[in-house]
PDB file of C-alpha atoms in Angstrom:
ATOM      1  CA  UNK A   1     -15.267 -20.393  14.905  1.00  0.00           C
ATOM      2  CA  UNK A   2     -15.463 -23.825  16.252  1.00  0.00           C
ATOM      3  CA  UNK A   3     -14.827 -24.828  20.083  1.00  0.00           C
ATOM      4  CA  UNK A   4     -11.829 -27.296  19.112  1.00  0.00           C
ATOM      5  CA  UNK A   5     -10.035 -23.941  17.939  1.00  0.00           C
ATOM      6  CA  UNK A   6     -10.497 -21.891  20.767  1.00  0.00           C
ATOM      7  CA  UNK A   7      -9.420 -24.469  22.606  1.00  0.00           C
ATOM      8  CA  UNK A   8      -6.268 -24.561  20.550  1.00  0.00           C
ATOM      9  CA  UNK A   9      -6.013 -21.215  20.500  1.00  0.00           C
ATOM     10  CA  UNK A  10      -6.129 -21.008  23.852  1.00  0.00           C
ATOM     11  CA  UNK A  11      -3.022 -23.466  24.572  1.00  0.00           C
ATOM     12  CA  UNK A  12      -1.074 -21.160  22.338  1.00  0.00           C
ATOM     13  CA  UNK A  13      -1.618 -23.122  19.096  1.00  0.00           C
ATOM     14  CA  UNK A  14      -0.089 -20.214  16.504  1.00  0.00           C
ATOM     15  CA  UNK A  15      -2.041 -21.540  13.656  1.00  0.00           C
ATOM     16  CA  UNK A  16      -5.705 -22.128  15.620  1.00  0.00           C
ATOM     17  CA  UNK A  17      -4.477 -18.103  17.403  1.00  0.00           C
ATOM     18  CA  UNK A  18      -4.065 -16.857  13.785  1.00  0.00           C
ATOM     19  CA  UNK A  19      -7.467 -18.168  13.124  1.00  0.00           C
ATOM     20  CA  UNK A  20      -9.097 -16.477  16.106  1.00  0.00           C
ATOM     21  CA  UNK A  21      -7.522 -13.451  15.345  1.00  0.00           C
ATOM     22  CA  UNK A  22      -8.570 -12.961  11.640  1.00  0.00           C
ATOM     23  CA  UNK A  23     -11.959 -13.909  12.925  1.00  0.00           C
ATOM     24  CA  UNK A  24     -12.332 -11.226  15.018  1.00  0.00           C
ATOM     25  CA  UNK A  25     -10.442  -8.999  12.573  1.00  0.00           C
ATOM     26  CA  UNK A  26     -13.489  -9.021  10.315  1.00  0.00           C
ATOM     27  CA  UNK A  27     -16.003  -9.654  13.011  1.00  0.00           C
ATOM     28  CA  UNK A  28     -14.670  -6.285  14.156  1.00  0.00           C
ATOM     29  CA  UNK A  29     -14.859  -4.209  11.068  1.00  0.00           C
ATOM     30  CA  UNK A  30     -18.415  -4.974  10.496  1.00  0.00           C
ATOM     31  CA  UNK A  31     -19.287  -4.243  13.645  1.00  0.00           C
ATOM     32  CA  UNK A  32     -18.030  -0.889  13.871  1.00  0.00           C
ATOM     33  CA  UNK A  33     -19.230   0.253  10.385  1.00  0.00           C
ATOM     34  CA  UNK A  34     -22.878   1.550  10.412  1.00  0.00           C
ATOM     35  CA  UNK A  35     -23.022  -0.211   6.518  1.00  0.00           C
ATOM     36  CA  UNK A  36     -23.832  -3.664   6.045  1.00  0.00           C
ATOM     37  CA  UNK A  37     -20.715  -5.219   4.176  1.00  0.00           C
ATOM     38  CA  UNK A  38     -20.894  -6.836   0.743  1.00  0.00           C
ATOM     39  CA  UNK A  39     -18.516  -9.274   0.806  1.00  0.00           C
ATOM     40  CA  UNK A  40     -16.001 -10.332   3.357  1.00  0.00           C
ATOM     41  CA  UNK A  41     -12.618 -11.946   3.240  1.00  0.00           C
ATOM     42  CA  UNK A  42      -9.976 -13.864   5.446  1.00  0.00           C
ATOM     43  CA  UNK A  43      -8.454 -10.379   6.629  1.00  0.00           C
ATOM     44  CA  UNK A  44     -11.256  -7.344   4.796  1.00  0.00           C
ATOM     45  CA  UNK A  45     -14.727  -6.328   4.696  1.00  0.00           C
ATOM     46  CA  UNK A  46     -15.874  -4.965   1.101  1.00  0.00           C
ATOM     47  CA  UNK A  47     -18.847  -2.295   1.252  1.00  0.00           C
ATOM     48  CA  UNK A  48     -19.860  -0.964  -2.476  1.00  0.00           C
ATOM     49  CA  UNK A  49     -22.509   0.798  -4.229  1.00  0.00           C
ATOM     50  CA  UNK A  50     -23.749   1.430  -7.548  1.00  0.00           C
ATOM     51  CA  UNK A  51     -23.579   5.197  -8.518  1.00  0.00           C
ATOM     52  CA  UNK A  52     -24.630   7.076 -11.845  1.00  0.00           C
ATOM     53  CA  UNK A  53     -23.541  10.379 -13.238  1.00  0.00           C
ATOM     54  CA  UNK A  54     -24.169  12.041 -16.464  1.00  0.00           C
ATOM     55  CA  UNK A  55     -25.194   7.981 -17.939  1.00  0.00           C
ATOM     56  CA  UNK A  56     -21.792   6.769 -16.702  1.00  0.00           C
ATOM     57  CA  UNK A  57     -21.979   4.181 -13.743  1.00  0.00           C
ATOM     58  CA  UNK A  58     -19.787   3.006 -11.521  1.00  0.00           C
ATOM     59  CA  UNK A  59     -19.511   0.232  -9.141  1.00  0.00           C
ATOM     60  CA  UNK A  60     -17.986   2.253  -5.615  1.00  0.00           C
ATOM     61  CA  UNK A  61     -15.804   0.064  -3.448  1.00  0.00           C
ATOM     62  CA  UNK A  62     -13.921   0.589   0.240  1.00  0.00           C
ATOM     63  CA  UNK A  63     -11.840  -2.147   1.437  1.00  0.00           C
ATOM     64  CA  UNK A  64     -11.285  -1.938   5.230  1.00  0.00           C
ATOM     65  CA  UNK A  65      -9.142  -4.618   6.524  1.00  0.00           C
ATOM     66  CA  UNK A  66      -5.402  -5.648   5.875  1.00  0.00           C
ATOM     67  CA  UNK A  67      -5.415  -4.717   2.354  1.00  0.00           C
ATOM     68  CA  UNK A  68      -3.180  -1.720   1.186  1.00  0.00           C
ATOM     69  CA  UNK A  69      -2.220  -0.326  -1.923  1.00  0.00           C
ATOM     70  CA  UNK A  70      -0.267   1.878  -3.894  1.00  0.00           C
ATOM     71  CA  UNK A  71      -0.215   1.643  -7.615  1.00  0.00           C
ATOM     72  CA  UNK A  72      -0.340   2.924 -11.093  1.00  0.00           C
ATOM     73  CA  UNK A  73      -1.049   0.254 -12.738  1.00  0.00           C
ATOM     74  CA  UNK A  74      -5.138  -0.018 -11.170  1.00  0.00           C
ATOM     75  CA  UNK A  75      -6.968  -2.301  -9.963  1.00  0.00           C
ATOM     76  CA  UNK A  76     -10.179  -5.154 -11.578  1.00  0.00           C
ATOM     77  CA  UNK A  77     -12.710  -6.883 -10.153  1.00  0.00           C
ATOM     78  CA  UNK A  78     -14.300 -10.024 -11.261  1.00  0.00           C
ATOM     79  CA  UNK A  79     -17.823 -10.577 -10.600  1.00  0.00           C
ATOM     80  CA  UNK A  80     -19.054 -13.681 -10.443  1.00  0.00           C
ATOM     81  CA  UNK A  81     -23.140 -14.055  -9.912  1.00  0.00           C
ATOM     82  CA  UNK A  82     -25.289 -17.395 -10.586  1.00  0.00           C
ATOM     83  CA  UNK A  83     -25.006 -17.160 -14.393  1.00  0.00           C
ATOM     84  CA  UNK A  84     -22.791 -14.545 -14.943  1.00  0.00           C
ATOM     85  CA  UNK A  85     -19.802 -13.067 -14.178  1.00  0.00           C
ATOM     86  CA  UNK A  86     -17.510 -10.202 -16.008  1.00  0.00           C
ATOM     87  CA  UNK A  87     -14.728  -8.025 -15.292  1.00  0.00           C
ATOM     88  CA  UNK A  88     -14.515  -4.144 -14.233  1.00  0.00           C
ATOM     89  CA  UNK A  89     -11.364  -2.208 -14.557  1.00  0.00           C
ATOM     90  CA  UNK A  90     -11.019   0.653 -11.902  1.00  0.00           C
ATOM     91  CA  UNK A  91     -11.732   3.811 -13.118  1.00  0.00           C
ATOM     92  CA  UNK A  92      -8.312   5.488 -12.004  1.00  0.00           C
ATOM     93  CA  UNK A  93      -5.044   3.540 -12.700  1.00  0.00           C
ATOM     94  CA  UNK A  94      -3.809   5.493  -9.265  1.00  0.00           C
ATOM     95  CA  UNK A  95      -5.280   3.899  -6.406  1.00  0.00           C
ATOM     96  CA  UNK A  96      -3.278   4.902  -3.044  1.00  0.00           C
ATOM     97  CA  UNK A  97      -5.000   3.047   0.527  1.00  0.00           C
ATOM     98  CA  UNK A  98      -5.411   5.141   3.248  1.00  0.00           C
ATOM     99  CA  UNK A  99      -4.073   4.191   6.638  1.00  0.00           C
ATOM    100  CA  UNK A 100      -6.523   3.694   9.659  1.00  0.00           C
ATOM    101  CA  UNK A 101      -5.726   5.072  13.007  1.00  0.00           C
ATOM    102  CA  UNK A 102      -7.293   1.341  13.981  1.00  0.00           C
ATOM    103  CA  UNK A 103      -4.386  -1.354  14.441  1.00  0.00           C
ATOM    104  CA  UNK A 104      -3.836  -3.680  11.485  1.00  0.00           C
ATOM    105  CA  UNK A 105      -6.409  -1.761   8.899  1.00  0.00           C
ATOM    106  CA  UNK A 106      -6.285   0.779   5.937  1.00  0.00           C
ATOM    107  CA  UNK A 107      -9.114   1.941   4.329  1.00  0.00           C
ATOM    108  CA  UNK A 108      -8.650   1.543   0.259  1.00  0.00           C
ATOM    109  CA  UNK A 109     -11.377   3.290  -2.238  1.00  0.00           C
ATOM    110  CA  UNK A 110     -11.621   2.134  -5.777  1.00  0.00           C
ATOM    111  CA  UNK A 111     -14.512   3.093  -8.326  1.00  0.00           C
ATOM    112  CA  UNK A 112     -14.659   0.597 -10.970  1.00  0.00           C
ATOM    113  CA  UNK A 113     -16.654   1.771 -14.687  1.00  0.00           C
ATOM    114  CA  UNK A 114     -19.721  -0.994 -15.072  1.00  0.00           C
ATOM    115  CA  UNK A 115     -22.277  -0.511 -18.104  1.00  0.00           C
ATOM    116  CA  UNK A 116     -25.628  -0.247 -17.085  1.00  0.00           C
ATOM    117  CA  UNK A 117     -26.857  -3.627 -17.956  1.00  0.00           C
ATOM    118  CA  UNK A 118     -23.935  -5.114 -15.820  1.00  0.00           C
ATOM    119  CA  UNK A 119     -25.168  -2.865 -13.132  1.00  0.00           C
ATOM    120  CA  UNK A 120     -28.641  -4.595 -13.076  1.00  0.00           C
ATOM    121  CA  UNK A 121     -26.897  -7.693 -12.470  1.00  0.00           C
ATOM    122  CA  UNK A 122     -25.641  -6.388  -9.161  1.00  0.00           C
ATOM    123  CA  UNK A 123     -28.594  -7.816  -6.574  1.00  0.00           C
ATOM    124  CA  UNK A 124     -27.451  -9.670  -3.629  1.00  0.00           C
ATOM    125  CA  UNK A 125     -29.063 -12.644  -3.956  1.00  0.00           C
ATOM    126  CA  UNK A 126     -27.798 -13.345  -7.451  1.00  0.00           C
ATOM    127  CA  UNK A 127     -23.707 -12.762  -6.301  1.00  0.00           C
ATOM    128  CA  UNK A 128     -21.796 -16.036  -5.542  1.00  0.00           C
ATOM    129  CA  UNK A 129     -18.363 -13.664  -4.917  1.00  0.00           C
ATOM    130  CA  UNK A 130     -15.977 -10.892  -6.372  1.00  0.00           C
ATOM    131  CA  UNK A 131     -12.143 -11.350  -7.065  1.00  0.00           C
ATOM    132  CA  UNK A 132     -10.362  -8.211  -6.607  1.00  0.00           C
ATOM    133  CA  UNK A 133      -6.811  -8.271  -8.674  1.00  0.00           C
ATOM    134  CA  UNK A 134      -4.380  -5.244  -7.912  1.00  0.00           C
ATOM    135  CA  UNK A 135      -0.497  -5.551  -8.199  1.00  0.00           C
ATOM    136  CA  UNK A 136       0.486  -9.074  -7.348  1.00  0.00           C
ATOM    137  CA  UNK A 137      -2.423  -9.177  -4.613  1.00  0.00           C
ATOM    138  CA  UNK A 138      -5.853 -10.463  -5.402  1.00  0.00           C
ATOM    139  CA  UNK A 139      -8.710 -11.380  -2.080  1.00  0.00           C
ATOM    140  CA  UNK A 140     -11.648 -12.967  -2.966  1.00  0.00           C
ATOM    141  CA  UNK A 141     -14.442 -11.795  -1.536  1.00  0.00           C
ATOM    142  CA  UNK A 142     -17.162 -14.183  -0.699  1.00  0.00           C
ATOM    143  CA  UNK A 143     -20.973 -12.501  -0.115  1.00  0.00           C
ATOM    144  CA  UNK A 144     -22.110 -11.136   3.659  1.00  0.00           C
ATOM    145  CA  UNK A 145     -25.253 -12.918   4.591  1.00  0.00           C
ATOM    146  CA  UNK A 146     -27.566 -10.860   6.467  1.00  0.00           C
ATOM    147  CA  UNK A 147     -29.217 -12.185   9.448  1.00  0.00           C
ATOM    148  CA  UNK A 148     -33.051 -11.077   8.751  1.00  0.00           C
ATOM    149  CA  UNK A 149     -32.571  -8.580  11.735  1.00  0.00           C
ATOM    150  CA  UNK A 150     -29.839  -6.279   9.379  1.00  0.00           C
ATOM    151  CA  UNK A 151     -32.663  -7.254   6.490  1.00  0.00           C
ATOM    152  CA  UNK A 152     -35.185  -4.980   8.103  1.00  0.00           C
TER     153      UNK A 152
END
C-alpha cells in the first residue's frame, strides 16, 4: 500500500478506503492462520495441499476471505505454472461455504481430483496463479511469496 493512498484514505477517499480495507482484509487472514497461504486475492487467502488415498489424489483447497458458496453445480480450478497449466474439476458437485464468526469472512473447502503427474507439477516456484470458477464467480489467485523468514 502506497503513502499517496493512505493519505487518500485518510481524507475519506471511498475508493483509496476500499483499498486500505481489502489490504488489510488479506493482510489479516494470513496473519491469523498458522499456514502459509498459497495464493492470495483482492478479498481471499487460498491454502491447499496435495493428498493421496488408495492412488487417487487430490488437490485440498480452503478459501478464507469474502468468498461464499452454495452450489450443485461444483466448482474448477485452472492452474496455470511456467509451461503448463490444466484444469481440475472439484471432486463434489455440492460445495456449501461455511460462515466465520470473523466479520466479512467464510471459510469454503473444495477438494479438486488431479492425476498424479499433474500433481508433480504443483511446486511453488513453478506456479504463476490459479483461477477458481464456481457459479458466476471466479477470483484469481495470484502466488504468496514467502519472505525467507516463513521459508525456514
Amino acid at each position: 500500500m502506497n503513502f499517496i493512498t493512505k493519505l487518500k484514505a485518510a481524507f475519506g477517499n471511498p475508493k483509496a478506503m476500499e483499498k486500505l480495507h481489502v489490504d488489510d482484509h488479506t493482510e489479516a487472514i494470513i496473519t491469523e492462520i498458522d499456514n502459509d497461504p498459497l495464493g492470495i486475492s483482492d478479498s481471499n487467502v487460498l491454502y491447499a495441499g496435495l493428498n493421496e488415498l488408495g492412488g487417487y489424489y487430490f488437490f485440498q483447497t480452503v478459501i478464507v476471505g469474502s468468498f461464499h458458496i452454495k452450489t450443485v453445480k461444483g466448482a474448477q480450478l485452472k492452474v496455470v505454472g511456467n509451461d503448463f497449466d490444466f484444469l481440475l474439476d472439484s471432486d463434489m458437485v455440492e460445495l456449501e461455504s461455511d460462515h466465520s464468526n470473523v466479520s466479512n469472512r467464510s471459510i469454503s473447502k473444495i477438494d479438486f481430483q488431479i492425476e498424479e503427474a499433474d500433481a508433480a507439477k504443483i511446486d511453488r516456484s513453478t506456479l504463476k496463479q490459479f483461477v477458481l470458477t464456481c457459479k458466476n464467480e471466479k477470483i484469481t489467485f495470484s502466488i504468496y511469496e514467502l519472505s525467507t523468514e516463513e521459508e525456514e
